[in-house]
CSV table of C-alpha atoms in Angstrom, one decimal:
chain,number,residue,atom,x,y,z
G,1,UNK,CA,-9.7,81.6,3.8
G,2,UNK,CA,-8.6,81.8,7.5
G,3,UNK,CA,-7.4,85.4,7.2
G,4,UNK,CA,-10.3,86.2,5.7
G,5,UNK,CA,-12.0,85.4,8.4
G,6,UNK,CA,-10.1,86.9,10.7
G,7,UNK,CA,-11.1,90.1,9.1
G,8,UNK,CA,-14.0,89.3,8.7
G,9,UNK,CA,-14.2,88.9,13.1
G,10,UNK,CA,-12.2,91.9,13.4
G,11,UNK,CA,-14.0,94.2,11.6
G,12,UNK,CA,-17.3,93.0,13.6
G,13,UNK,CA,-15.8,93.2,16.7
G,14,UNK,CA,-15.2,96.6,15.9
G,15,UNK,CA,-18.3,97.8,14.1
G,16,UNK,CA,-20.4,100.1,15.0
G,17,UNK,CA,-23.4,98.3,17.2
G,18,UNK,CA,-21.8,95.0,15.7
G,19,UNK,CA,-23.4,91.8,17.1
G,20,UNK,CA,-20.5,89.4,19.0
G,21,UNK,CA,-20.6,86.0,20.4
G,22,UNK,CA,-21.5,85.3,24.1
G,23,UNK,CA,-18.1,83.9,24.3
G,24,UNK,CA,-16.6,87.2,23.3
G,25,UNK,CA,-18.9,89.2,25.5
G,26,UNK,CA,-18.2,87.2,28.4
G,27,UNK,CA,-14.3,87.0,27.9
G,28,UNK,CA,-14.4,90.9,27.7
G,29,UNK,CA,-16.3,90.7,31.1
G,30,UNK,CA,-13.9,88.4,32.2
G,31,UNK,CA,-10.5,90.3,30.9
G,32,UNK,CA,-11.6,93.7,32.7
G,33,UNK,CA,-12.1,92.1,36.4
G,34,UNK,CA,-8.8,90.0,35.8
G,35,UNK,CA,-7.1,93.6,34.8
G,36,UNK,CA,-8.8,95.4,38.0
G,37,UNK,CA,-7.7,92.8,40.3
G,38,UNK,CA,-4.1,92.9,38.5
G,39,UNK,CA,-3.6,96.8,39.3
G,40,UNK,CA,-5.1,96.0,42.8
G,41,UNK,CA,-2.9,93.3,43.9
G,42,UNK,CA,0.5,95.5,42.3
G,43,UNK,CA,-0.8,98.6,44.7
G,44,UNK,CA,-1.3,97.0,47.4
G,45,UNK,CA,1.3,93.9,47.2
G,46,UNK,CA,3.9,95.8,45.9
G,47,UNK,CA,3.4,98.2,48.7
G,48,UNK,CA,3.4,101.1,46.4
G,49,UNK,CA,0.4,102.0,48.8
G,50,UNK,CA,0.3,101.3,52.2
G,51,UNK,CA,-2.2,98.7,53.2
G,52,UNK,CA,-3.7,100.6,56.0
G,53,UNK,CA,-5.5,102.6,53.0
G,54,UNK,CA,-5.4,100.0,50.2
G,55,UNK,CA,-5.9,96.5,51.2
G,56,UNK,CA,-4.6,93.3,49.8
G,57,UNK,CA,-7.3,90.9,47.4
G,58,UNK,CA,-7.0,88.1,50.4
G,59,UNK,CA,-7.5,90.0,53.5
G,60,UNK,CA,-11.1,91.6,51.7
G,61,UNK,CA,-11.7,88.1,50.8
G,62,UNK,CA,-11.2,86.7,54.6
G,63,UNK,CA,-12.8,89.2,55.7
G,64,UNK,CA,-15.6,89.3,53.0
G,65,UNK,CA,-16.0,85.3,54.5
G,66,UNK,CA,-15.7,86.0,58.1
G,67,UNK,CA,-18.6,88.8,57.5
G,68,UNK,CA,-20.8,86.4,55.9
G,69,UNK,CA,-20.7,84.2,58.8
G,70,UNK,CA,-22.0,87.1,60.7
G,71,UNK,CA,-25.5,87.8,61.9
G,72,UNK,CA,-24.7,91.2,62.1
G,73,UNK,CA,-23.6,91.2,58.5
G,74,UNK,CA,-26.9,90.0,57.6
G,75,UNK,CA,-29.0,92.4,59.7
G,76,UNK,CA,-27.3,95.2,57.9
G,77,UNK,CA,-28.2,93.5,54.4
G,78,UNK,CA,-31.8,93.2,55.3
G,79,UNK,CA,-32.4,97.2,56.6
G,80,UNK,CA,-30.3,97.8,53.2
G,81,UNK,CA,-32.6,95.8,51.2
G,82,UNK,CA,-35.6,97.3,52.7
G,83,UNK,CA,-35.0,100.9,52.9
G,84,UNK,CA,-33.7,100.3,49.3
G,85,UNK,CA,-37.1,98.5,48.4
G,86,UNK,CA,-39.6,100.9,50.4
G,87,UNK,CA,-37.8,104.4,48.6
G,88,UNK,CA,-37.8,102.8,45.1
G,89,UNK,CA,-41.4,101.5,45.5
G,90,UNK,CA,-42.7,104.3,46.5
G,91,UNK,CA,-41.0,106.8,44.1
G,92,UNK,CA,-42.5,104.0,41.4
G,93,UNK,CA,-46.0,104.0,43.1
G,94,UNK,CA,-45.7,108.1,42.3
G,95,UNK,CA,-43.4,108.5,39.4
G,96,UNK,CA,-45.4,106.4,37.3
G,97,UNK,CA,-48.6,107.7,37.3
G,98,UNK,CA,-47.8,110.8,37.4
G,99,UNK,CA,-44.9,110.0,34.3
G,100,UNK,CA,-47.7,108.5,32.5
G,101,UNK,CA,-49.7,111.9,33.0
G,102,UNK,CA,-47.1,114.2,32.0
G,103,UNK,CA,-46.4,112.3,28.7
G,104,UNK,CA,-50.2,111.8,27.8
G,105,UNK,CA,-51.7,115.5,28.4
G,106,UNK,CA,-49.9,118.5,27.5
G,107,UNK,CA,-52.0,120.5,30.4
G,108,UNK,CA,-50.6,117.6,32.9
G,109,UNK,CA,-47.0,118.2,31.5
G,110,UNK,CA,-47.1,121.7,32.2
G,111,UNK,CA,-48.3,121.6,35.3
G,112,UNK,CA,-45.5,118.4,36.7
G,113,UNK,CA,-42.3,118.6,34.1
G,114,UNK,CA,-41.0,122.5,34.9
G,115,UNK,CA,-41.1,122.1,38.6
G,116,UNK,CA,-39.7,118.5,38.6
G,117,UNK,CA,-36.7,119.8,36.0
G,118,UNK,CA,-35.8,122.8,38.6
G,119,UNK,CA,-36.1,119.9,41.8
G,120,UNK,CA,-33.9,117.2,40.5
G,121,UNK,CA,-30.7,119.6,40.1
G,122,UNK,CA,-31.3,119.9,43.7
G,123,UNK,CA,-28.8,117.0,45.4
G,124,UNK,CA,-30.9,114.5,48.1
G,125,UNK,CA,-28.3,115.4,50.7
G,126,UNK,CA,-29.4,119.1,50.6
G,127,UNK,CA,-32.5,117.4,51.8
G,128,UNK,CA,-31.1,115.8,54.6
G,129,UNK,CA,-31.4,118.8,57.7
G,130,UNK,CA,-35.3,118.8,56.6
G,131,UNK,CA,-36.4,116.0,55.9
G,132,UNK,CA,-34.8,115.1,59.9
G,133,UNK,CA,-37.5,118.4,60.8
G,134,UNK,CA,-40.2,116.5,59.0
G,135,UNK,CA,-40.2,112.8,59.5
G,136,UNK,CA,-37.1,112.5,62.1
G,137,UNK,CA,-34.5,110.3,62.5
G,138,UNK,CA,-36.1,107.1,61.8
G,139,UNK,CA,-37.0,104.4,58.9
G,140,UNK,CA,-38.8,106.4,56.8
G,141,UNK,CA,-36.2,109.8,57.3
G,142,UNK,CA,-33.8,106.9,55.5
G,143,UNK,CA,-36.7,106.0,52.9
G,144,UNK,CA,-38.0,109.3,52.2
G,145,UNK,CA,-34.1,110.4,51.1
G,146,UNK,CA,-33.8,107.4,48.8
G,147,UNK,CA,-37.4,108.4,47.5
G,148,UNK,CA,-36.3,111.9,46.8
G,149,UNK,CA,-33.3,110.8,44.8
G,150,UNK,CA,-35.3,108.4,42.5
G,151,UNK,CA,-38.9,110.0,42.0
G,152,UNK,CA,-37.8,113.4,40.2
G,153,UNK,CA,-35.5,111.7,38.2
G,154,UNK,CA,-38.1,108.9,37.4
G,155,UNK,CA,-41.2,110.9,36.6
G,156,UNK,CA,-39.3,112.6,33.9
G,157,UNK,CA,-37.8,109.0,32.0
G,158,UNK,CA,-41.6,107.8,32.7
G,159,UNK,CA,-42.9,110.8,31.1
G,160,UNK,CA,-40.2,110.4,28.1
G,161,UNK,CA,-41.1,107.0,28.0
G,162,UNK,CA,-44.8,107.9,26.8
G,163,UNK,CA,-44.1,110.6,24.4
G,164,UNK,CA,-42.2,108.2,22.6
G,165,UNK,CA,-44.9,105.8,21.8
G,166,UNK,CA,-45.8,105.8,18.2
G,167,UNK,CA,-48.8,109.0,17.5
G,168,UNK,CA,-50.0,105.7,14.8
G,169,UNK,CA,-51.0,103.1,17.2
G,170,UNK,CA,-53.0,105.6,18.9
G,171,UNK,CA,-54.6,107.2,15.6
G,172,UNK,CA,-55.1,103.1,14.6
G,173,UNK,CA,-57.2,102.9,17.7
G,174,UNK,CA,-59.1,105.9,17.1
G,175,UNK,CA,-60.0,104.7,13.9
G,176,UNK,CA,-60.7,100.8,15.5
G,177,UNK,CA,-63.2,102.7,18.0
G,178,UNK,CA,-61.4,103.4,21.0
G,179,UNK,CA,-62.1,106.0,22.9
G,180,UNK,CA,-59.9,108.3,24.8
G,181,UNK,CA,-59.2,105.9,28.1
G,182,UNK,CA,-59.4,102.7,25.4
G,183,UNK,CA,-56.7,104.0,23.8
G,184,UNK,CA,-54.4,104.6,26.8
G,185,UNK,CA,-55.2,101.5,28.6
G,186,UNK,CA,-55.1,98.8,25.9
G,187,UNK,CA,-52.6,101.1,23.4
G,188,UNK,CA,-50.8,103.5,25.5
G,189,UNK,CA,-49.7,101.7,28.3
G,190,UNK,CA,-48.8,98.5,27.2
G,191,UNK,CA,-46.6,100.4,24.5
G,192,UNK,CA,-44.3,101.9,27.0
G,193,UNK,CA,-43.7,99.0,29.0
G,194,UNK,CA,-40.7,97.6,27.3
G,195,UNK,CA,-39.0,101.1,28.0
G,196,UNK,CA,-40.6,101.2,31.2
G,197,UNK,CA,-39.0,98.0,32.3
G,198,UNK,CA,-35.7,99.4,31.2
G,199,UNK,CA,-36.2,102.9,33.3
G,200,UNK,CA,-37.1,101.1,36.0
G,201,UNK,CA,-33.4,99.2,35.8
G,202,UNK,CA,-31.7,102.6,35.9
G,203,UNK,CA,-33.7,103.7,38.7
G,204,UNK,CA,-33.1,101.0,40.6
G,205,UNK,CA,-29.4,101.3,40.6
G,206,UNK,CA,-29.6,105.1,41.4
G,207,UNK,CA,-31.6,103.6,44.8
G,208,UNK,CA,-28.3,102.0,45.6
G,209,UNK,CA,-26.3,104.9,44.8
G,210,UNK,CA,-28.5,106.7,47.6
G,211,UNK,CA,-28.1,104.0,50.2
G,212,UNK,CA,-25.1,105.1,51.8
G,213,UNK,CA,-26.0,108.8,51.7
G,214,UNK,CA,-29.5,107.7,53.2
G,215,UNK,CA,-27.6,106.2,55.8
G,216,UNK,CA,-26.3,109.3,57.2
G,217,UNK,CA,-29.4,109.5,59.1
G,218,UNK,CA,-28.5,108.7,63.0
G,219,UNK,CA,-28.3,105.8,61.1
G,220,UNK,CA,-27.5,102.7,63.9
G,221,UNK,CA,-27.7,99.2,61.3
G,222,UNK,CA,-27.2,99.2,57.2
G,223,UNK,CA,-24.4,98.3,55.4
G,224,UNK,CA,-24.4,102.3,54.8
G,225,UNK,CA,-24.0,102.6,58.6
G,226,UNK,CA,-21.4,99.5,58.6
G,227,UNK,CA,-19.1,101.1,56.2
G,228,UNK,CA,-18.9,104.4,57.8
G,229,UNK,CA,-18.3,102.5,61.1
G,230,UNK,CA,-15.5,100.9,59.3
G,231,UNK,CA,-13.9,104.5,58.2
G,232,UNK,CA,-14.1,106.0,61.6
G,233,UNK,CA,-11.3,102.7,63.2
G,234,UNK,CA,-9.4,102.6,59.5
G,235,UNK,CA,-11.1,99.6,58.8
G,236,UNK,CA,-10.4,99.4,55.0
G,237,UNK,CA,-11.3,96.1,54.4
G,238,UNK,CA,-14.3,96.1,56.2
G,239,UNK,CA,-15.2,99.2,53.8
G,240,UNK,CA,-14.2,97.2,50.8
G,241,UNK,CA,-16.1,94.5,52.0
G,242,UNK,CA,-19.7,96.8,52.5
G,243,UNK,CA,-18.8,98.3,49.3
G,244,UNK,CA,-18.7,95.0,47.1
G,245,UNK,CA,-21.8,94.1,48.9
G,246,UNK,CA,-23.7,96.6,48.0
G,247,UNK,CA,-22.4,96.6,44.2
G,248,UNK,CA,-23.5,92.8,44.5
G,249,UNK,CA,-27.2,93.7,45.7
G,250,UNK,CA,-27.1,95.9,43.0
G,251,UNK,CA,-25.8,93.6,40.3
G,252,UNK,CA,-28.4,91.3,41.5
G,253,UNK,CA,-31.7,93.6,41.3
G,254,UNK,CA,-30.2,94.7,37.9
G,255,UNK,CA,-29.9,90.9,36.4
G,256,UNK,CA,-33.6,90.4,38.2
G,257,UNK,CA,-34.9,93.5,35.8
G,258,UNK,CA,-33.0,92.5,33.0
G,259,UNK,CA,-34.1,88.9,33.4
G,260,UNK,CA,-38.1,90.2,33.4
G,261,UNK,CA,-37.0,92.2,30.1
G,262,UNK,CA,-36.3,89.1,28.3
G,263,UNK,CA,-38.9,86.9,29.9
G,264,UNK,CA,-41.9,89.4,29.0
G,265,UNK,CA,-40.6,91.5,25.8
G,266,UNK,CA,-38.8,88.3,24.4
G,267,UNK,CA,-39.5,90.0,20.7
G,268,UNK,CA,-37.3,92.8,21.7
G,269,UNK,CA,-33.5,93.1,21.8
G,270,UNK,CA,-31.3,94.0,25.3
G,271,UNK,CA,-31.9,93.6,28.7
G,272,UNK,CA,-28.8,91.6,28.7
């Protein structure tokens, strides 16, 4: 009987899309830090690389605490947050709409989806030289480069989004007595938002991806800025330090998405 269900927990572990426990989930959670931290603390304890480049696990961790005693730390935090914020929002106050366009009319899909395709192969820092021509060197040069790696990228899932929504439910609303507008308002729209929510997620983290490169710009505060301050003195666990930071900020806004996924689509698996 016990080795029966042993199998029985093996064989679900292992399957395909197989549901598991949250204990199971969390353990594997837990067993990949423990094994990063492992590798870490060999390299760097066992001085099989110096610690100039690779830092111990205790002297980020001081240093991640003296940091957080900081004001300066914090300053940096906030300009992150915001410039994060500002480019996401407004690449969302764009992308959408215009996602929503693209996926609805085939005109509006013509005229948007083969020029954004060709722009978002082009990298944001290739950007960089004009968009200092165009808006200078201050907040919004920083915003505009996080808005330029989001909204290309975003309009297209948004747009992807609403071509996936059933052809039926709109046809059912025809045949209710909707009209055109009816039918993307109350049918359309509220259809996508489950994937929506989730597109949003991935977006989100691609605006932290762009921090640092936004930061490039005669940047003086950010944890961006901080972290290239650090590189220029050999600072490596001050880098380690901005670099955990801004996977924590991440991890956060992430958990804050996913979070909304399961309070509003509760009917709907993920988001977890």
């Amino acid at each position: 009987m016990e080795t029966a269900m042993k199998k029985r927990r093996k064989s679900t572990l292992f399957a395909i899309r197989g549901d598991i426990n949250r204990k199971t989930y969390v353990s594997g959670i837990v067993l990949i830090i423990c094994l990063a931290v492992i590798f870490w603390s060999v390299l760097s304890y066992g001085n099989l690389v110096n610690r100039t480049f690779l830092p111990t696990p205790d002297q980020v961790l001081r240093q991640f605490a003296i940091q957080l005693q900081s004001s300066t730390f914090w300053h940096h935090v906030g300009i992150s947050i915001f410039r994060v914020g500002a480019g996401f929002l407004l690449a969302c106050l764009l992308g959408i709409p215009l996602g929503i366009l693209a996926g609805t009319f085939r005109f509006a899909e013509a005229l948007l989806v083969p020029p954004t395709e060709f722009i978002r192969y082009m990298p944001a820092t290739a950007f960089i030289p004009l968009i200092m021509v165009w808006a200078g060197i201050g907040e919004w040069a920083k915003v505009i480069v996080i808005f330029i790696g989001c909204f290309f990228q975003l309009m297209l899932m948004v747009a992807d989004n609403t071509r996936s929504v059933s052809n039926d439910l709109l046809q059912t609303s025809y045949t209710l007595g909707a009209n055109r507008w009816q039918a993307i308002e109350k049918v359309l729209i509220p259809a996508l938002l489950p994937d929506l929510m989730n597109t949003l997620r991935l977006i989100i983290g691609w605006a932290w991806t762009y921090l640092v490169v936004a930061e490039l710009v005669a940047a003086s505060s950010g944890l961006g800025f901080s972290i290239m301050k650090a590189q220029r003195f050999l600072n490596t666990d001050q880098i380690f330090v901005g670099i955990i930071a801004i996977g924590l900020l991440g991890l956060m806004t992430d958990r804050t998405f996913a979070y909304c996924h399961r309070r509003f689509f509760p009917w709907l698996e993920g988001g977890r």
